Coordinates of C-alpha atoms in Angstrom, one line a residue:
M82 CA 0.0 0.0 0.0
T83 CA 1.3 3.5 -0.9
L84 CA 0.7 5.9 1.9
F85 CA 1.2 8.9 -0.2
K86 CA 3.1 10.3 -3.2
G87 CA 4.4 13.8 -3.0
S88 CA 5.2 16.0 0.0
G89 CA 4.6 14.9 3.5
V90 CA 5.2 17.7 6.0
A91 CA 7.2 16.8 9.2
I92 CA 4.9 19.3 11.0
V93 CA 6.2 21.4 13.9
T94 CA 4.4 21.2 17.3
P95 CA 3.4 24.7 18.5
F96 CA 4.0 25.1 22.2
T97 CA 2.9 27.6 24.9
E98 CA 4.2 27.7 28.4
N99 CA 1.2 25.5 29.3
G100 CA 1.8 22.8 26.7
V101 CA 0.7 22.1 23.1
D102 CA -1.0 25.0 21.4
F103 CA -3.9 23.1 19.8
K104 CA -5.6 26.2 18.4
T105 CA -2.4 27.0 16.4
L106 CA -1.9 23.4 15.4
E107 CA -5.4 23.2 13.9
K108 CA -4.6 26.4 11.9
L109 CA -1.4 24.8 10.6
V110 CA -3.1 21.6 9.7
E111 CA -5.8 23.4 7.8
W112 CA -3.3 25.5 6.0
H113 CA -1.4 22.5 4.9
I114 CA -4.5 20.8 3.5
E115 CA -5.4 24.0 1.7
K116 CA -1.8 24.3 0.3
K117 CA -1.9 20.8 -1.1
T118 CA 0.4 19.0 1.3
D119 CA 0.0 15.3 0.6
A120 CA 0.4 13.9 4.1
I121 CA 1.1 15.1 7.7
I122 CA 3.8 13.4 9.8
V123 CA 3.1 14.3 13.4
C124 CA 5.4 13.9 16.4
G125 CA 8.6 13.4 14.5
T126 CA 11.9 15.0 15.0
T127 CA 10.7 18.4 13.7
G128 CA 7.7 18.1 16.0
E129 CA 10.1 17.9 19.0
A130 CA 8.6 14.6 20.1
S131 CA 11.7 13.8 22.2
T132 CA 10.8 16.5 24.7
M133 CA 7.1 15.7 24.7
S134 CA 5.5 13.5 27.4
T135 CA 3.7 10.3 26.3
Q136 CA 0.4 11.9 27.2
E137 CA 1.3 15.0 25.1
K138 CA 2.2 12.9 22.1
K139 CA -1.0 10.9 22.4
E140 CA -3.1 14.0 22.7
T141 CA -1.3 15.6 19.7
I142 CA -1.6 12.6 17.4
K143 CA -5.3 12.1 18.3
F144 CA -6.0 15.8 17.7
V145 CA -4.4 15.8 14.2
V146 CA -6.1 12.5 13.3
D147 CA -9.5 14.0 14.3
I148 CA -8.9 17.4 12.6
V149 CA -7.7 15.9 9.3
N150 CA -10.6 13.4 9.3
K151 CA -9.1 11.2 6.5
R152 CA -8.7 14.1 4.0
I153 CA -5.0 13.3 3.7
P154 CA -2.9 10.6 5.4
V155 CA -1.7 11.1 8.9
I156 CA 1.5 9.3 9.8
A157 CA 2.6 9.2 13.5
G158 CA 6.1 9.1 14.8
T159 CA 5.9 6.2 17.2
G160 CA 9.4 4.9 17.3
S161 CA 11.8 4.6 20.2
N162 CA 15.1 3.1 21.2
N163 CA 12.9 1.0 23.6
T164 CA 11.2 -1.6 21.4
A165 CA 8.5 -2.3 23.9
A166 CA 7.7 1.4 24.2
A167 CA 7.6 1.7 20.4
I168 CA 5.1 -1.3 20.3
N169 CA 2.9 0.3 22.9
M170 CA 2.8 3.6 21.1
S171 CA 2.3 2.1 17.7
T172 CA -0.6 -0.2 18.7
W173 CA -2.3 2.7 20.4
A174 CA -1.8 4.9 17.3
E175 CA -3.3 2.3 15.1
K176 CA -6.4 2.0 17.3
I177 CA -7.1 5.8 17.2
G178 CA -6.9 5.9 13.4
V179 CA -3.5 6.9 12.1
D180 CA -2.9 5.9 8.5
G181 CA 0.7 4.9 9.0
L182 CA 3.7 4.9 11.3
L183 CA 7.2 6.5 11.1
I184 CA 9.6 4.3 13.0
I185 CA 13.1 5.7 13.8
T186 CA 16.0 3.3 14.2
P187 CA 17.0 2.8 17.8
Y188 CA 19.3 5.6 19.0
Y189 CA 21.9 5.8 21.7
N190 CA 21.9 2.0 22.6
K191 CA 22.9 1.4 18.9
T192 CA 22.0 -2.2 18.2
T193 CA 23.6 -4.4 15.5
Q194 CA 22.2 -4.8 11.9
K195 CA 20.6 -8.0 13.0
G196 CA 19.1 -6.2 16.0
L197 CA 17.6 -3.6 13.7
V198 CA 15.8 -6.4 11.8
E199 CA 14.5 -7.8 15.1
H200 CA 13.4 -4.4 16.4
F201 CA 11.4 -3.7 13.2
K202 CA 10.0 -7.2 13.2
A203 CA 8.7 -6.9 16.7
I204 CA 6.9 -3.6 15.9
N205 CA 5.7 -5.0 12.5
D206 CA 4.1 -8.0 14.1
S207 CA 2.2 -5.8 16.6
V208 CA 0.3 -3.7 14.0
S209 CA -1.5 -4.1 10.6
I210 CA -0.9 -0.6 9.1
P211 CA 1.9 0.6 6.9
I212 CA 5.3 1.4 8.5
I213 CA 7.9 3.8 7.1
A214 CA 11.4 3.0 8.4
Y215 CA 13.3 6.2 9.3
N216 CA 17.1 6.1 8.6
V217 CA 18.9 9.2 9.9
P218 CA 22.4 8.2 11.0
S219 CA 23.5 11.8 11.8
R220 CA 21.0 11.8 14.7
T221 CA 20.9 8.1 15.8
G222 CA 24.5 7.0 15.3
I223 CA 23.3 3.9 13.3
N224 CA 22.8 3.4 9.6
I225 CA 20.4 0.8 8.1
L226 CA 22.6 -0.8 5.5
P227 CA 20.9 -1.7 2.2
D228 CA 21.2 -5.5 2.8
T229 CA 19.5 -5.0 6.2
L230 CA 16.8 -2.8 4.8
L231 CA 16.1 -5.6 2.2
K232 CA 15.3 -7.9 5.1
I233 CA 13.2 -5.3 6.9
S234 CA 11.3 -4.6 3.6
K235 CA 10.1 -8.2 3.5
L236 CA 8.1 -7.7 6.8
S237 CA 4.4 -7.5 6.1
N238 CA 3.8 -3.9 7.0
V239 CA 7.2 -2.2 6.3
N240 CA 6.7 -0.8 2.8
A241 CA 8.8 2.4 2.8
V242 CA 11.9 4.2 4.1
K243 CA 12.5 7.8 4.9
E244 CA 16.1 8.0 3.8
A245 CA 18.1 10.8 5.4
S246 CA 21.6 9.3 5.2
G247 CA 22.4 11.8 2.5
D248 CA 24.2 9.0 0.7
L249 CA 22.8 8.7 -2.9
S250 CA 24.9 5.6 -3.6
Q251 CA 23.2 3.9 -0.7
I252 CA 19.7 5.0 -1.9
I253 CA 20.4 3.7 -5.4
K254 CA 21.5 0.4 -3.8
I255 CA 18.2 0.3 -1.8
R256 CA 16.2 0.8 -5.0
E257 CA 18.2 -2.0 -6.7
L258 CA 17.7 -4.5 -3.9
C259 CA 14.2 -3.7 -2.7
G260 CA 12.5 -3.0 -6.0
E261 CA 9.8 -0.5 -7.0
D262 CA 7.2 -1.8 -4.6
F263 CA 9.3 -0.6 -1.7
H264 CA 8.8 3.1 -1.5
I265 CA 11.6 5.6 -0.9
Y266 CA 11.0 9.1 0.5
S267 CA 13.8 11.7 0.7
G268 CA 14.5 12.8 4.2
N269 CA 16.6 15.7 3.0
D270 CA 15.1 18.8 1.4
D271 CA 18.2 19.5 -0.6
Q272 CA 18.0 16.1 -2.2
I273 CA 14.3 15.8 -3.3
I274 CA 15.0 15.7 -7.0
P275 CA 18.1 13.5 -6.8
V276 CA 16.1 10.9 -4.7
L277 CA 13.2 11.0 -7.1
S278 CA 15.6 10.4 -9.9
V279 CA 16.6 7.1 -8.5
G280 CA 13.1 5.9 -7.9
G281 CA 11.8 7.9 -4.9
I282 CA 8.1 8.8 -4.7
G283 CA 8.2 11.8 -2.4
V284 CA 9.7 13.6 0.5
I285 CA 9.1 13.9 4.2
S286 CA 9.9 17.5 4.5
V287 CA 11.0 20.3 6.9
L288 CA 10.8 22.8 4.0
A289 CA 7.1 22.1 3.5
N290 CA 6.4 23.7 6.9
V291 CA 7.3 27.0 5.2
I292 CA 6.4 26.5 1.5
P293 CA 4.0 23.6 1.4
E294 CA 2.4 24.2 -2.0
E295 CA 5.8 24.6 -3.8
T296 CA 7.3 21.5 -2.1
S297 CA 4.3 19.4 -3.2
K298 CA 4.4 20.9 -6.7
M299 CA 8.1 20.1 -7.0
V300 CA 7.5 16.4 -6.4
H301 CA 4.4 16.1 -8.6
L302 CA 6.0 17.9 -11.5
Y303 CA 8.8 15.3 -11.4
L304 CA 6.5 12.4 -11.1
E305 CA 4.5 13.8 -14.1
G306 CA 7.7 13.8 -16.2
K307 CA 8.2 17.5 -16.0
T308 CA 11.7 17.0 -14.7
T309 CA 13.3 20.3 -15.8
E310 CA 10.5 22.3 -14.1
A311 CA 10.8 20.2 -11.0
L312 CA 14.6 20.7 -10.9
N313 CA 14.2 24.5 -11.3
L314 CA 12.0 24.6 -8.2
Q315 CA 14.6 22.5 -6.3
L316 CA 17.3 25.0 -7.3
E317 CA 15.0 28.1 -6.7
Y318 CA 14.4 27.0 -3.1
L319 CA 17.7 25.4 -2.3
S320 CA 19.2 28.3 -0.3
L321 CA 16.0 28.6 1.6
A322 CA 16.1 24.8 2.4
N323 CA 19.7 25.1 3.5
S324 CA 18.9 28.1 5.7
L325 CA 16.5 25.9 7.6
F326 CA 19.4 23.7 8.7
I327 CA 22.0 26.3 9.7
E328 CA 21.2 25.3 13.2
T329 CA 19.7 22.1 14.6
N330 CA 16.3 21.3 13.2
P331 CA 13.6 22.5 14.2
I332 CA 15.2 25.7 15.6
P333 CA 15.3 27.5 12.2
V334 CA 12.0 26.3 10.9
K335 CA 10.1 27.3 14.1
T336 CA 11.9 30.6 14.0
A337 CA 10.9 31.0 10.3
L338 CA 7.2 30.3 11.0
N339 CA 7.2 32.8 13.8
I340 CA 8.8 35.4 11.5
M341 CA 6.1 34.6 9.0
G342 CA 3.4 35.3 11.7
M343 CA 2.4 31.6 12.0
N344 CA 2.7 31.6 15.8
A345 CA 4.7 28.3 16.1
G346 CA 5.6 29.2 19.7
S347 CA 8.8 28.5 21.6
L348 CA 11.3 25.7 21.5
R349 CA 11.8 23.3 24.4
L350 CA 15.1 22.8 26.1
P351 CA 17.7 21.7 25.3
L352 CA 16.8 23.5 22.1
I353 CA 17.2 27.3 22.4
D354 CA 16.5 30.5 20.4
M355 CA 18.4 31.0 17.2
D356 CA 21.7 32.8 17.1
Q357 CA 21.0 36.4 15.9
N358 CA 23.4 36.2 13.0
N359 CA 21.9 33.0 11.7
K360 CA 18.4 34.5 12.2
K361 CA 19.4 37.4 10.0
I362 CA 20.4 34.9 7.2
L363 CA 17.1 33.1 7.6
E364 CA 15.1 36.2 7.6
S365 CA 16.9 37.4 4.4
E366 CA 15.9 34.1 2.7
L367 CA 12.3 34.5 3.8
K368 CA 12.2 38.0 2.4
K369 CA 13.8 36.9 -0.8
H370 CA 10.9 34.6 -1.4
K371 CA 8.4 37.1 -0.1
L372 CA 7.4 34.9 2.9
C373 CA 7.6 37.8 5.4

């Protein structure tokens, strides 16, 4: 089953001093649907899930599922470096109606490649909805090797990967080994077109928080065979995408949304406000594209 083709936004979680700002979150969700975002990924890295309590994550996921009401797919970040905790969150998310799960590789305790297979198998066997494996070695300290991903791809529910290794040679190898029925999403906004060119079907995007319509258009143009137009959009917004990563994500993208008047709220420690010099660079990019 294909969860989505196009641009899935790794949506920010707006906070106030009292917790999640659900009023602003609803506005963001409705804006994304209006601007043709193809799927919403809630409680991922960009959503600051690592500093949310289990109760907050459950309330936020349920809220987004209810607001979206099946208009586009909702994919919940339910992974953990604790396999049992990932199973508990994943089975709960399936019961409340998410369309799919984004499962990060175990971080910090850094299992072996064989352990990765067993981790995903245990989660796979506990649910019956699609799972996207999330490979981001720069954050987790562990890389899913292509041969390992081939084994994981044979699990009944794991039908896609969010590939954020930045290694195009690895992504090409994944496409060769796993075939076209196993879906590849770019996890890097500066590599959307390159990943599509080796068989990808979309992106799970930070950039889409800021320019949802253009990010979706970029992918769909490519998939429709309008490759030059798609590449031109990638190049047009490349410096903007890069400015969203001049500090640790989601510091810049939340700052950008606040500059744009979208009221994304504060960051949670250990993340802190953006360096003023970097903020000026970001603001300059937003002004260049008439976003503020």
